[in-house]
């Protein structure tokens, strides 16, 4: 699947970063292998990156990734191999898995993702059925997909602390539901393995906790290859007790914006960056690009109109925003046909299995691209992120994708550390132990 020509406004620091990553490949891979001997890798993960030409950094990490339908079909064998490794590590005797998706009965694109995920697991040797949490799914329901395939949704039943669907008693539950609205009672206290663990959902997890973990990972990695950690790490600060509608908690946000903008200006001056620094204010949990605001001056925090306040006050599932993450804004200078683009990297277990570009003609280089828009176009990578070309330039497609894969795996490692902090067990214990 060819990708249209991608143009990037090249800057000195990012070329040097890509060169350093390429030269340090043996040390990087050895370092990462050592980390996975001591830490439990999340089952699967997607990471949103931004490439500003002078910086390459993750801006969001999703532990219940949708969008497998946007990956290059040629990478299906990579996905299947990685899925085999993930299942064998967590539940070596697993042969039947109940997949529980989001409650998006009308989102055909998401349901195509579910179908691809089911297909990957079937190719990995699993019996897979799909159990729906939707109350209106009271009997087996066939969904027809645009590609001609179908998806069978079945009502979940619970008995003796086990979930099952008709004539199917699975040995493990795979969630593709981020639990934004809380943990349903039906999922609690099961005697089946649940992956990812329930505490990985957005009802428990916070983005600020993830980036705190990423901060330590980026620092250690930067020392390993000899770079300024800022080149791969966005500044951030959490703020709690926020009520945008009642204008409560604004001082915390404005102060954080001021501090980050000041630090950013120093870095921009150091690296000769001419652009104006900016900050993203977003809900400290949740997905789907809701509750996000671009800010270039702390005074803007106090000037939000009613529509902006309402937009910031509510996220997915109609939940109120009470905590926000104030995060360094990372420009994206990647574009396809004059539309801004950002890479999204997908991993199963510790393996990068592909990615795609999120493209939006209705957004600018300093805005969130994970937003509704008729021009949103996912463009699958035509080269995997695992085969750099050492004889090519550092910014050639295979090498740039390898750099993307490295930074995404740093975010994956941070997610591992983040989840360990939610438990009281040793980090070398397995995920099976964590959930027993």
mmCIF file of N, CA and C in Angstrom, residues 49 63 81 84 98 119 148-149 155 195 211 229 239 259 269 273 276 286 315 333 355 358 378 383 385 430:
data_model
loop_
_atom_site.group_PDB
_atom_site.id
_atom_site.type_symbol
_atom_site.label_atom_id
_atom_site.label_comp_id
_atom_site.label_asym_id
_atom_site.label_seq_id
_atom_site.Cartn_x
_atom_site.Cartn_y
_atom_site.Cartn_z
ATOM 1 N N UNK A 49 2.656 10.282 18.024
ATOM 2 C CA UNK A 49 3.903 11.041 18.012
ATOM 3 C C UNK A 49 3.719 12.363 17.275
ATOM 4 N N UNK A 63 -3.640 2.379 25.806
ATOM 5 C CA UNK A 63 -3.451 0.976 26.164
ATOM 6 C C UNK A 63 -4.611 0.085 25.719
ATOM 7 N N UNK A 81 2.606 -12.762 14.570
ATOM 8 C CA UNK A 81 3.756 -13.234 15.354
ATOM 9 C C UNK A 81 3.794 -12.577 16.723
ATOM 10 N N UNK A 84 1.089 -13.968 18.964
ATOM 11 C CA UNK A 84 1.477 -15.269 19.517
ATOM 12 C C UNK A 84 2.356 -15.091 20.751
ATOM 13 N N UNK A 98 -12.436 -14.119 24.849
ATOM 14 C CA UNK A 98 -13.613 -13.289 24.654
ATOM 15 C C UNK A 98 -13.136 -11.844 24.495
ATOM 16 N N UNK A 119 -9.334 -11.104 13.640
ATOM 17 C CA UNK A 119 -8.641 -11.851 12.584
ATOM 18 C C UNK A 119 -7.195 -12.151 12.974
ATOM 19 N N UNK A 148 -17.204 -5.835 3.151
ATOM 20 C CA UNK A 148 -17.890 -7.073 2.809
ATOM 21 C C UNK A 148 -17.875 -8.115 3.912
ATOM 22 N N UNK A 149 -17.036 -7.916 4.928
ATOM 23 C CA UNK A 149 -16.983 -8.857 6.052
ATOM 24 C C UNK A 149 -18.117 -8.579 7.037
ATOM 25 N N UNK A 155 -24.385 -11.133 23.355
ATOM 26 C CA UNK A 155 -24.566 -10.627 24.725
ATOM 27 C C UNK A 155 -23.692 -11.398 25.715
ATOM 28 N N UNK A 195 -7.154 -8.903 30.260
ATOM 29 C CA UNK A 195 -6.045 -8.147 29.684
ATOM 30 C C UNK A 195 -6.585 -7.074 28.730
ATOM 31 N N UNK A 211 3.165 10.350 31.835
ATOM 32 C CA UNK A 211 4.283 11.194 31.417
ATOM 33 C C UNK A 211 5.313 11.379 32.528
ATOM 34 N N UNK A 229 17.485 15.199 26.635
ATOM 35 C CA UNK A 229 16.193 14.508 26.781
ATOM 36 C C UNK A 229 15.013 15.325 26.273
ATOM 37 N N UNK A 239 -2.923 19.574 36.734
ATOM 38 C CA UNK A 239 -3.725 20.470 37.571
ATOM 39 C C UNK A 239 -5.019 19.763 37.941
ATOM 40 N N UNK A 259 4.819 28.764 33.160
ATOM 41 C CA UNK A 259 6.089 28.090 33.455
ATOM 42 C C UNK A 259 6.579 27.279 32.260
ATOM 43 N N UNK A 269 15.206 29.101 21.970
ATOM 44 C CA UNK A 269 16.352 29.983 21.749
ATOM 45 C C UNK A 269 17.634 29.170 21.615
ATOM 46 N N UNK A 273 15.005 27.871 17.218
ATOM 47 C CA UNK A 273 13.656 27.664 16.695
ATOM 48 C C UNK A 273 12.928 29.005 16.633
ATOM 49 N N UNK A 276 6.625 30.244 17.525
ATOM 50 C CA UNK A 276 6.150 30.675 18.838
ATOM 51 C C UNK A 276 5.760 29.443 19.651
ATOM 52 N N UNK A 286 -8.742 9.867 29.344
ATOM 53 C CA UNK A 286 -9.694 9.787 28.241
ATOM 54 C C UNK A 286 -9.045 9.910 26.874
ATOM 55 N N UNK A 315 -15.928 15.184 28.454
ATOM 56 C CA UNK A 315 -15.201 14.310 27.536
ATOM 57 C C UNK A 315 -16.064 13.092 27.211
ATOM 58 N N UNK A 333 5.466 19.266 11.673
ATOM 59 C CA UNK A 333 5.847 19.832 10.396
ATOM 60 C C UNK A 333 5.831 18.776 9.307
ATOM 61 N N UNK A 355 2.142 1.171 11.651
ATOM 62 C CA UNK A 355 1.616 2.464 12.041
ATOM 63 C C UNK A 355 0.931 3.119 10.864
ATOM 64 N N UNK A 358 -2.010 10.030 10.786
ATOM 65 C CA UNK A 358 -3.293 10.694 10.986
ATOM 66 C C UNK A 358 -3.193 12.043 10.259
ATOM 67 N N UNK A 378 -6.493 8.227 7.331
ATOM 68 C CA UNK A 378 -5.355 7.450 7.825
ATOM 69 C C UNK A 378 -4.563 6.878 6.642
ATOM 70 N N UNK A 383 6.424 1.092 4.992
ATOM 71 C CA UNK A 383 7.646 0.447 5.472
ATOM 72 C C UNK A 383 7.488 0.176 6.958
ATOM 73 N N UNK A 385 8.569 -0.431 10.926
ATOM 74 C CA UNK A 385 9.413 0.380 11.818
ATOM 75 C C UNK A 385 10.565 -0.434 12.397
ATOM 76 N N UNK A 430 4.606 -11.621 36.882
ATOM 77 C CA UNK A 430 3.944 -11.638 35.580
ATOM 78 C C UNK A 430 2.575 -10.992 35.669
#
